Amino acid sequence: KLSARLTAVAEFVEQGAILADIGSDHAYLPCYLVSNGKVKKAIAGEVVKGPYESAKRNVAKKGLSEKIEVRLANGLAAIKSTDEIDTVTIAGMGGPLIASILDAGSTELASVKKIITQPNIHASSIREWAVNNEWKVVGEQILEEDNKIYEIIVLERGTATYDELQMLVGPILMVDKSTVFIDKWNRESSEWQRIADSLEQAGNSEDVTNKKQELKKKIELIRRV
Ligand code: SAM
């Protein structure tokens, strides 16, 4: 059974999509989407040999080798222009790593209409990448599984601007204000407060003062939601 996290990612994929799942590990997501007929064909990209082999084994075991091609490649280099990929998923990595993968692949994204990301931390890096590269946030979700909170950010082409608060917490999530969302930012905010308090003993060098100011500003920002 697919995790709640990857099931939520799968729900954002449109019927009939041609998918590239980057950093696919066991290829669970493309296997699920091809098996249930939502995706016509898929590429599973992996940069590390071990996960690449396990993805290949898993796809073969499920009898899906006709429809899922597993490729050993770094990031979006797994995509060829003849693949006509329209949807890219990148899940289970940090936001900055996902943003750097997207950054390195503007030519591979030529045919892509939808990018679905699931950053484990620093989701704001993805929103920043989007506004700087003419993509906009069209969907967001937040969920909790096994005591961990996960965010999903869905991008389509277009221009958008977000203020500081929208960048940090998500333009859609902050409107939805789900209990998981409130829980996440309460936790983050207490953590910042704890760091700010511990800095009270750290003297008043320029670095410490700047850090304290930055934390205070973030705590104030969060208070506004
Ligand atoms: N996407 C799966 C999920 O969400 O369950 C697997 C997540 S796993 C924690 C991250 C995977 O991304 C690892 O298998 C890792 O080898 C792969 N990865 C990391 N950087 C990558 C890159 N630049 N290109 C392709 N794969 C990468």
PDB file of C-alpha atoms and ligand atoms in Angstrom:
ATOM      1  CA  LYS A   1       0.000   0.000   0.000  1.00  0.00           C
ATOM      2  CA  LEU A   2       1.276   3.435  -0.940  1.00  0.00           C
ATOM      3  CA  SER A   3       2.012   5.879   1.910  1.00  0.00           C
ATOM      4  CA  ALA A   4      -0.479   8.686   2.615  1.00  0.00           C
ATOM      5  CA  ARG A   5       2.268  11.114   1.577  1.00  0.00           C
ATOM      6  CA  LEU A   6       2.787   9.608  -1.904  1.00  0.00           C
ATOM      7  CA  THR A   7      -0.959   9.002  -2.327  1.00  0.00           C
ATOM      8  CA  ALA A   8      -1.478  12.738  -1.801  1.00  0.00           C
ATOM      9  CA  VAL A   9       1.191  13.471  -4.440  1.00  0.00           C
ATOM     10  CA  ALA A  10      -0.510  11.023  -6.828  1.00  0.00           C
ATOM     11  CA  GLU A  11      -3.852  12.786  -6.422  1.00  0.00           C
ATOM     12  CA  PHE A  12      -2.432  15.912  -8.057  1.00  0.00           C
ATOM     13  CA  VAL A  13      -1.466  13.970 -11.230  1.00  0.00           C
ATOM     14  CA  GLU A  14      -3.985  14.377 -14.045  1.00  0.00           C
ATOM     15  CA  GLN A  15      -5.641  11.462 -15.815  1.00  0.00           C
ATOM     16  CA  GLY A  16      -3.647  10.500 -18.945  1.00  0.00           C
ATOM     17  CA  ALA A  17      -0.439  12.227 -17.857  1.00  0.00           C
ATOM     18  CA  ILE A  18       3.005  11.276 -19.134  1.00  0.00           C
ATOM     19  CA  LEU A  19       5.134  11.332 -16.025  1.00  0.00           C
ATOM     20  CA  ALA A  20       8.757  11.692 -14.982  1.00  0.00           C
ATOM     21  CA  ASP A  21       9.339  10.860 -11.318  1.00  0.00           C
ATOM     22  CA  ILE A  22      12.759  12.181 -10.337  1.00  0.00           C
ATOM     23  CA  GLY A  23      14.501  10.580  -7.355  1.00  0.00           C
ATOM     24  CA  SER A  24      12.093   7.685  -7.642  1.00  0.00           C
ATOM     25  CA  ASP A  25      13.884   5.292  -5.268  1.00  0.00           C
ATOM     26  CA  HIS A  26      11.731   2.099  -5.405  1.00  0.00           C
ATOM     27  CA  ALA A  27       9.549   3.618  -8.153  1.00  0.00           C
ATOM     28  CA  TYR A  28       6.499   3.192  -5.895  1.00  0.00           C
ATOM     29  CA  LEU A  29       4.810   6.333  -7.219  1.00  0.00           C
ATOM     30  CA  PRO A  30       5.045   5.569 -10.980  1.00  0.00           C
ATOM     31  CA  CYS A  31       4.107   1.909 -10.334  1.00  0.00           C
ATOM     32  CA  TYR A  32       0.981   3.002  -8.457  1.00  0.00           C
ATOM     33  CA  LEU A  33      -0.028   5.564 -11.088  1.00  0.00           C
ATOM     34  CA  VAL A  34       0.522   3.255 -14.066  1.00  0.00           C
ATOM     35  CA  SER A  35      -1.190   0.296 -12.342  1.00  0.00           C
ATOM     36  CA  ASN A  36      -4.340   2.268 -11.655  1.00  0.00           C
ATOM     37  CA  GLY A  37      -4.399   3.636 -15.208  1.00  0.00           C
ATOM     38  CA  LYS A  38      -3.969   7.287 -14.348  1.00  0.00           C
ATOM     39  CA  VAL A  39      -0.624   7.579 -16.128  1.00  0.00           C
ATOM     40  CA  LYS A  40      -0.013   6.319 -19.696  1.00  0.00           C
ATOM     41  CA  LYS A  41       3.724   5.952 -19.403  1.00  0.00           C
ATOM     42  CA  ALA A  42       6.402   7.026 -16.992  1.00  0.00           C
ATOM     43  CA  ILE A  43      10.113   7.575 -16.558  1.00  0.00           C
ATOM     44  CA  ALA A  44      11.592   6.815 -13.141  1.00  0.00           C
ATOM     45  CA  GLY A  45      14.871   8.711 -12.690  1.00  0.00           C
ATOM     46  CA  GLU A  46      17.478   7.847 -10.058  1.00  0.00           C
ATOM     47  CA  VAL A  47      21.002   9.130  -9.626  1.00  0.00           C
ATOM     48  CA  VAL A  48      22.161   6.456  -7.142  1.00  0.00           C
ATOM     49  CA  LYS A  49      22.907   2.917  -8.331  1.00  0.00           C
ATOM     50  CA  GLY A  50      21.238   1.050  -5.408  1.00  0.00           C
ATOM     51  CA  PRO A  51      17.830   2.759  -5.631  1.00  0.00           C
ATOM     52  CA  TYR A  52      18.057   2.596  -9.451  1.00  0.00           C
ATOM     53  CA  GLU A  53      18.478  -1.198  -9.305  1.00  0.00           C
ATOM     54  CA  SER A  54      15.652  -1.525  -6.801  1.00  0.00           C
ATOM     55  CA  ALA A  55      13.364   0.607  -8.999  1.00  0.00           C
ATOM     56  CA  LYS A  56      14.159  -1.638 -11.985  1.00  0.00           C
ATOM     57  CA  ARG A  57      13.493  -4.799  -9.999  1.00  0.00           C
ATOM     58  CA  ASN A  58      10.228  -3.449  -8.633  1.00  0.00           C
ATOM     59  CA  VAL A  59       8.944  -2.356 -12.058  1.00  0.00           C
ATOM     60  CA  ALA A  60       9.848  -5.754 -13.583  1.00  0.00           C
ATOM     61  CA  LYS A  61       8.270  -7.676 -10.692  1.00  0.00           C
ATOM     62  CA  LYS A  62       5.003  -5.816 -11.209  1.00  0.00           C
ATOM     63  CA  GLY A  63       5.135  -6.481 -14.972  1.00  0.00           C
ATOM     64  CA  LEU A  64       5.217  -2.771 -15.795  1.00  0.00           C
ATOM     65  CA  SER A  65       8.470  -2.600 -17.808  1.00  0.00           C
ATOM     66  CA  GLU A  66       6.528  -1.801 -21.001  1.00  0.00           C
ATOM     67  CA  LYS A  67       5.177   1.387 -19.502  1.00  0.00           C
ATOM     68  CA  ILE A  68       7.812   2.494 -16.992  1.00  0.00           C
ATOM     69  CA  GLU A  69      11.382   3.105 -18.042  1.00  0.00           C
ATOM     70  CA  VAL A  70      13.890   3.399 -15.211  1.00  0.00           C
ATOM     71  CA  ARG A  71      16.887   5.603 -16.007  1.00  0.00           C
ATOM     72  CA  LEU A  72      20.116   6.214 -14.120  1.00  0.00           C
ATOM     73  CA  ALA A  73      20.539   9.995 -14.369  1.00  0.00           C
ATOM     74  CA  ASN A  74      21.107  13.153 -12.369  1.00  0.00           C
ATOM     75  CA  GLY A  75      17.895  15.122 -11.899  1.00  0.00           C
ATOM     76  CA  LEU A  76      16.008  16.167 -15.018  1.00  0.00           C
ATOM     77  CA  ALA A  77      18.722  14.673 -17.258  1.00  0.00           C
ATOM     78  CA  ALA A  78      16.513  11.555 -17.033  1.00  0.00           C
ATOM     79  CA  ILE A  79      14.128  13.296 -19.483  1.00  0.00           C
ATOM     80  CA  LYS A  80      14.663  13.226 -23.276  1.00  0.00           C
ATOM     81  CA  SER A  81      12.759  15.628 -25.539  1.00  0.00           C
ATOM     82  CA  THR A  82      11.151  12.675 -27.369  1.00  0.00           C
ATOM     83  CA  ASP A  83       9.519  11.492 -24.111  1.00  0.00           C
ATOM     84  CA  GLU A  84       6.922  14.290 -24.284  1.00  0.00           C
ATOM     85  CA  ILE A  85       6.747  14.396 -20.504  1.00  0.00           C
ATOM     86  CA  ASP A  86       3.964  16.721 -19.310  1.00  0.00           C
ATOM     87  CA  THR A  87       4.157  16.086 -15.550  1.00  0.00           C
ATOM     88  CA  VAL A  88       7.172  15.942 -13.244  1.00  0.00           C
ATOM     89  CA  THR A  89       7.062  14.702  -9.644  1.00  0.00           C
ATOM     90  CA  ILE A  90       9.929  15.223  -7.190  1.00  0.00           C
ATOM     91  CA  ALA A  91       9.170  13.969  -3.697  1.00  0.00           C
ATOM     92  CA  GLY A  92      10.919  13.195  -0.431  1.00  0.00           C
ATOM     93  CA  MET A  93      13.889  15.566  -0.673  1.00  0.00           C
ATOM     94  CA  GLY A  94      14.700  18.929   0.857  1.00  0.00           C
ATOM     95  CA  GLY A  95      13.274  22.026  -0.823  1.00  0.00           C
ATOM     96  CA  PRO A  96      16.691  23.467  -1.769  1.00  0.00           C
ATOM     97  CA  LEU A  97      17.698  20.180  -3.457  1.00  0.00           C
ATOM     98  CA  ILE A  98      14.428  20.059  -5.402  1.00  0.00           C
ATOM     99  CA  ALA A  99      14.914  23.703  -6.442  1.00  0.00           C
ATOM    100  CA  SER A 100      18.472  22.985  -7.606  1.00  0.00           C
ATOM    101  CA  ILE A 101      17.253  20.002  -9.663  1.00  0.00           C
ATOM    102  CA  LEU A 102      14.613  22.228 -11.320  1.00  0.00           C
ATOM    103  CA  ASP A 103      17.173  24.991 -11.834  1.00  0.00           C
ATOM    104  CA  ALA A 104      19.539  22.730 -13.756  1.00  0.00           C
ATOM    105  CA  GLY A 105      16.911  21.512 -16.199  1.00  0.00           C
ATOM    106  CA  SER A 106      15.170  24.318 -18.059  1.00  0.00           C
ATOM    107  CA  THR A 107      15.515  22.602 -21.478  1.00  0.00           C
ATOM    108  CA  GLU A 108      14.188  19.276 -20.143  1.00  0.00           C
ATOM    109  CA  LEU A 109      11.121  21.107 -18.816  1.00  0.00           C
ATOM    110  CA  ALA A 110      10.120  22.345 -22.312  1.00  0.00           C
ATOM    111  CA  SER A 111       7.099  20.031 -22.671  1.00  0.00           C
ATOM    112  CA  VAL A 112       6.217  20.008 -18.975  1.00  0.00           C
ATOM    113  CA  LYS A 113       2.959  21.621 -17.856  1.00  0.00           C
ATOM    114  CA  LYS A 114       2.798  20.566 -14.230  1.00  0.00           C
ATOM    115  CA  ILE A 115       5.453  20.081 -11.549  1.00  0.00           C
ATOM    116  CA  ILE A 116       4.396  18.372  -8.322  1.00  0.00           C
ATOM    117  CA  THR A 117       6.905  18.641  -5.481  1.00  0.00           C
ATOM    118  CA  GLN A 118       6.909  17.275  -1.961  1.00  0.00           C
ATOM    119  CA  PRO A 119       9.720  18.985  -0.044  1.00  0.00           C
ATOM    120  CA  ASN A 120      10.585  17.511   3.363  1.00  0.00           C
ATOM    121  CA  ILE A 121      11.980  20.838   4.602  1.00  0.00           C
ATOM    122  CA  HIS A 122      12.289  24.467   3.399  1.00  0.00           C
ATOM    123  CA  ALA A 123       9.341  24.446   1.031  1.00  0.00           C
ATOM    124  CA  SER A 124       9.896  28.182   0.496  1.00  0.00           C
ATOM    125  CA  SER A 125      12.871  27.387  -1.816  1.00  0.00           C
ATOM    126  CA  ILE A 126      10.412  25.916  -4.290  1.00  0.00           C
ATOM    127  CA  ARG A 127       8.099  28.933  -4.212  1.00  0.00           C
ATOM    128  CA  GLU A 128      11.155  31.139  -4.746  1.00  0.00           C
ATOM    129  CA  TRP A 129      12.306  29.039  -7.683  1.00  0.00           C
ATOM    130  CA  ALA A 130       8.800  29.249  -9.158  1.00  0.00           C
ATOM    131  CA  VAL A 131       8.459  33.042  -9.109  1.00  0.00           C
ATOM    132  CA  ASN A 132      11.969  33.451 -10.521  1.00  0.00           C
ATOM    133  CA  ASN A 133      11.285  31.056 -13.404  1.00  0.00           C
ATOM    134  CA  GLU A 134       7.746  31.967 -14.439  1.00  0.00           C
ATOM    135  CA  TRP A 135       5.885  29.181 -12.689  1.00  0.00           C
ATOM    136  CA  LYS A 136       3.124  29.759 -10.173  1.00  0.00           C
ATOM    137  CA  VAL A 137       1.633  27.823  -7.272  1.00  0.00           C
ATOM    138  CA  VAL A 138      -1.695  26.256  -8.317  1.00  0.00           C
ATOM    139  CA  GLY A 139      -2.118  23.726  -5.532  1.00  0.00           C
ATOM    140  CA  GLU A 140      -0.785  23.050  -2.056  1.00  0.00           C
ATOM    141  CA  GLN A 141      -1.443  20.458   0.579  1.00  0.00           C
ATOM    142  CA  ILE A 142      -0.140  19.688   4.038  1.00  0.00           C
ATOM    143  CA  LEU A 143      -0.503  16.357   5.815  1.00  0.00           C
ATOM    144  CA  GLU A 144       0.794  14.418   8.767  1.00  0.00           C
ATOM    145  CA  GLU A 145       1.960  10.817   8.623  1.00  0.00           C
ATOM    146  CA  ASP A 146       3.908   8.941  11.321  1.00  0.00           C
ATOM    147  CA  ASN A 147       4.327  12.147  13.314  1.00  0.00           C
ATOM    148  CA  LYS A 148       5.967  13.971  10.412  1.00  0.00           C
ATOM    149  CA  ILE A 149       4.422  16.877   8.571  1.00  0.00           C
ATOM    150  CA  TYR A 150       4.726  16.981   4.785  1.00  0.00           C
ATOM    151  CA  GLU A 151       3.928  19.727   2.290  1.00  0.00           C
ATOM    152  CA  ILE A 152       3.054  19.351  -1.371  1.00  0.00           C
ATOM    153  CA  ILE A 153       3.434  22.243  -3.809  1.00  0.00           C
ATOM    154  CA  VAL A 154       2.036  22.053  -7.350  1.00  0.00           C
ATOM    155  CA  LEU A 155       3.296  24.417 -10.050  1.00  0.00           C
ATOM    156  CA  GLU A 156       2.032  25.401 -13.478  1.00  0.00           C
ATOM    157  CA  ARG A 157       3.428  27.948 -15.896  1.00  0.00           C
ATOM    158  CA  GLY A 158       2.537  31.570 -15.220  1.00  0.00           C
ATOM    159  CA  THR A 159       3.695  34.607 -13.326  1.00  0.00           C
ATOM    160  CA  ALA A 160       2.877  35.349  -9.725  1.00  0.00           C
ATOM    161  CA  THR A 161       4.272  37.333  -6.850  1.00  0.00           C
ATOM    162  CA  TYR A 162       4.029  36.346  -3.208  1.00  0.00           C
ATOM    163  CA  ASP A 163       4.765  38.414  -0.130  1.00  0.00           C
ATOM    164  CA  GLU A 164       7.164  37.274   2.558  1.00  0.00           C
ATOM    165  CA  LEU A 165       4.521  35.420   4.544  1.00  0.00           C
ATOM    166  CA  GLN A 166       3.055  33.648   1.497  1.00  0.00           C
ATOM    167  CA  MET A 167       6.584  32.560   0.495  1.00  0.00           C
ATOM    168  CA  LEU A 168       7.260  31.124   3.935  1.00  0.00           C
ATOM    169  CA  VAL A 169       4.003  29.294   4.668  1.00  0.00           C
ATOM    170  CA  GLY A 170       2.349  28.961   1.245  1.00  0.00           C
ATOM    171  CA  PRO A 171      -0.255  31.177  -0.464  1.00  0.00           C
ATOM    172  CA  ILE A 172      -2.890  28.412  -0.543  1.00  0.00           C
ATOM    173  CA  LEU A 173      -2.059  26.692   2.759  1.00  0.00           C
ATOM    174  CA  MET A 174      -2.358  29.983   4.645  1.00  0.00           C
ATOM    175  CA  VAL A 175      -5.889  30.450   3.354  1.00  0.00           C
ATOM    176  CA  ASP A 176      -6.889  26.839   4.101  1.00  0.00           C
ATOM    177  CA  LYS A 177      -5.411  27.060   7.625  1.00  0.00           C
ATOM    178  CA  SER A 178      -5.826  23.363   8.370  1.00  0.00           C
ATOM    179  CA  THR A 179      -5.114  22.008  11.858  1.00  0.00           C
ATOM    180  CA  VAL A 180      -1.910  20.364  10.568  1.00  0.00           C
ATOM    181  CA  PHE A 181      -0.814  23.748   9.177  1.00  0.00           C
ATOM    182  CA  ILE A 182      -1.457  25.501  12.493  1.00  0.00           C
ATOM    183  CA  ASP A 183       0.338  22.706  14.328  1.00  0.00           C
ATOM    184  CA  LYS A 184       3.374  22.945  12.030  1.00  0.00           C
ATOM    185  CA  TRP A 185       3.821  26.695  12.424  1.00  0.00           C
ATOM    186  CA  ASN A 186       3.213  26.583  16.184  1.00  0.00           C
ATOM    187  CA  ARG A 187       6.040  24.034  16.396  1.00  0.00           C
ATOM    188  CA  GLU A 188       8.357  26.092  14.147  1.00  0.00           C
ATOM    189  CA  SER A 189       7.587  29.272  16.015  1.00  0.00           C
ATOM    190  CA  SER A 190       8.325  27.739  19.438  1.00  0.00           C
ATOM    191  CA  GLU A 191      11.590  26.406  18.039  1.00  0.00           C
ATOM    192  CA  TRP A 192      12.572  29.904  16.832  1.00  0.00           C
ATOM    193  CA  GLN A 193      11.598  31.328  20.226  1.00  0.00           C
ATOM    194  CA  ARG A 194      13.748  28.696  21.955  1.00  0.00           C
ATOM    195  CA  ILE A 195      16.746  29.652  19.769  1.00  0.00           C
ATOM    196  CA  ALA A 196      16.121  33.362  20.328  1.00  0.00           C
ATOM    197  CA  ASP A 197      16.026  32.791  24.108  1.00  0.00           C
ATOM    198  CA  SER A 198      19.266  30.813  24.055  1.00  0.00           C
ATOM    199  CA  LEU A 199      20.881  33.669  22.102  1.00  0.00           C
ATOM    200  CA  GLU A 200      20.138  36.001  25.018  1.00  0.00           C
ATOM    201  CA  GLN A 201      23.173  34.429  26.707  1.00  0.00           C
ATOM    202  CA  ALA A 202      25.310  34.660  23.593  1.00  0.00           C
ATOM    203  CA  GLY A 203      26.354  38.284  23.922  1.00  0.00           C
ATOM    204  CA  ASN A 204      25.668  41.159  21.553  1.00  0.00           C
ATOM    205  CA  SER A 205      28.000  40.716  18.612  1.00  0.00           C
ATOM    206  CA  GLU A 206      26.654  41.857  15.242  1.00  0.00           C
ATOM    207  CA  ASP A 207      26.016  38.251  14.173  1.00  0.00           C
ATOM    208  CA  VAL A 208      24.015  37.407  17.273  1.00  0.00           C
ATOM    209  CA  THR A 209      21.979  40.620  17.060  1.00  0.00           C
ATOM    210  CA  ASN A 210      21.183  39.987  13.393  1.00  0.00           C
ATOM    211  CA  LYS A 211      20.164  36.410  14.068  1.00  0.00           C
ATOM    212  CA  LYS A 212      17.930  37.491  16.939  1.00  0.00           C
ATOM    213  CA  GLN A 213      16.286  40.132  14.753  1.00  0.00           C
ATOM    214  CA  GLU A 214      15.705  37.611  11.960  1.00  0.00           C
ATOM    215  CA  LEU A 215      14.075  35.149  14.377  1.00  0.00           C
ATOM    216  CA  LYS A 216      11.880  37.867  15.913  1.00  0.00           C
ATOM    217  CA  LYS A 217      10.752  38.913  12.448  1.00  0.00           C
ATOM    218  CA  LYS A 218       9.784  35.344  11.529  1.00  0.00           C
ATOM    219  CA  ILE A 219       7.920  34.862  14.806  1.00  0.00           C
ATOM    220  CA  GLU A 220       6.015  38.116  14.151  1.00  0.00           C
ATOM    221  CA  LEU A 221       5.223  37.007  10.571  1.00  0.00           C
ATOM    222  CA  ILE A 222       3.811  33.709  11.782  1.00  0.00           C
ATOM    223  CA  ARG A 223       1.758  35.441  14.446  1.00  0.00           C
ATOM    224  CA  ARG A 224      -0.116  37.190  11.615  1.00  0.00           C
ATOM    225  CA  VAL A 225      -1.603  33.916  10.325  1.00  0.00           C
TER     226      VAL A 225
HETATM  227  N1  SAM B   1      10.620   9.973  -4.279  1.00  0.00           N
HETATM  228  C1  SAM B   1      10.622   8.890  -3.328  1.00  0.00           C
HETATM  229  C2  SAM B   1       9.662   9.165  -2.210  1.00  0.00           C
HETATM  230  O1  SAM B   1       9.201  10.298  -2.095  1.00  0.00           O
HETATM  231  O2  SAM B   1       9.364   8.255  -1.443  1.00  0.00           O
HETATM  232  C3  SAM B   1      12.016   8.652  -2.777  1.00  0.00           C
HETATM  233  C4  SAM B   1      12.535   9.688  -1.840  1.00  0.00           C
HETATM  234  S1  SAM B   1      14.199   9.341  -1.366  1.00  0.00           S
HETATM  235  C5  SAM B   1      14.253   9.961   0.258  1.00  0.00           C
HETATM  236  C6  SAM B   1      15.132  10.484  -2.334  1.00  0.00           C
HETATM  237  C7  SAM B   1      15.711   9.829  -3.566  1.00  0.00           C
HETATM  238  O3  SAM B   1      16.165  10.850  -4.450  1.00  0.00           O
HETATM  239  C8  SAM B   1      16.891   8.942  -3.267  1.00  0.00           C
HETATM  240  O4  SAM B   1      16.654   7.660  -3.798  1.00  0.00           O
HETATM  241  C9  SAM B   1      18.057   9.638  -3.975  1.00  0.00           C
HETATM  242  O5  SAM B   1      18.986   8.740  -4.510  1.00  0.00           O
HETATM  243  C10 SAM B   1      17.358  10.417  -5.051  1.00  0.00           C
HETATM  244  N2  SAM B   1      18.053  11.614  -5.550  1.00  0.00           N
HETATM  245  C11 SAM B   1      18.691  12.564  -4.823  1.00  0.00           C
HETATM  246  N3  SAM B   1      19.211  13.510  -5.635  1.00  0.00           N
HETATM  247  C12 SAM B   1      18.890  13.158  -6.900  1.00  0.00           C
HETATM  248  C13 SAM B   1      19.164  13.712  -8.181  1.00  0.00           C
HETATM  249  N4  SAM B   1      19.875  14.843  -8.322  1.00  0.00           N
HETATM  250  N5  SAM B   1      18.691  13.077  -9.276  1.00  0.00           N
HETATM  251  C14 SAM B   1      17.982  11.923  -9.149  1.00  0.00           C
HETATM  252  N6  SAM B   1      17.706  11.354  -7.971  1.00  0.00           N
HETATM  253  C15 SAM B   1      18.160  11.957  -6.854  1.00  0.00           C
END
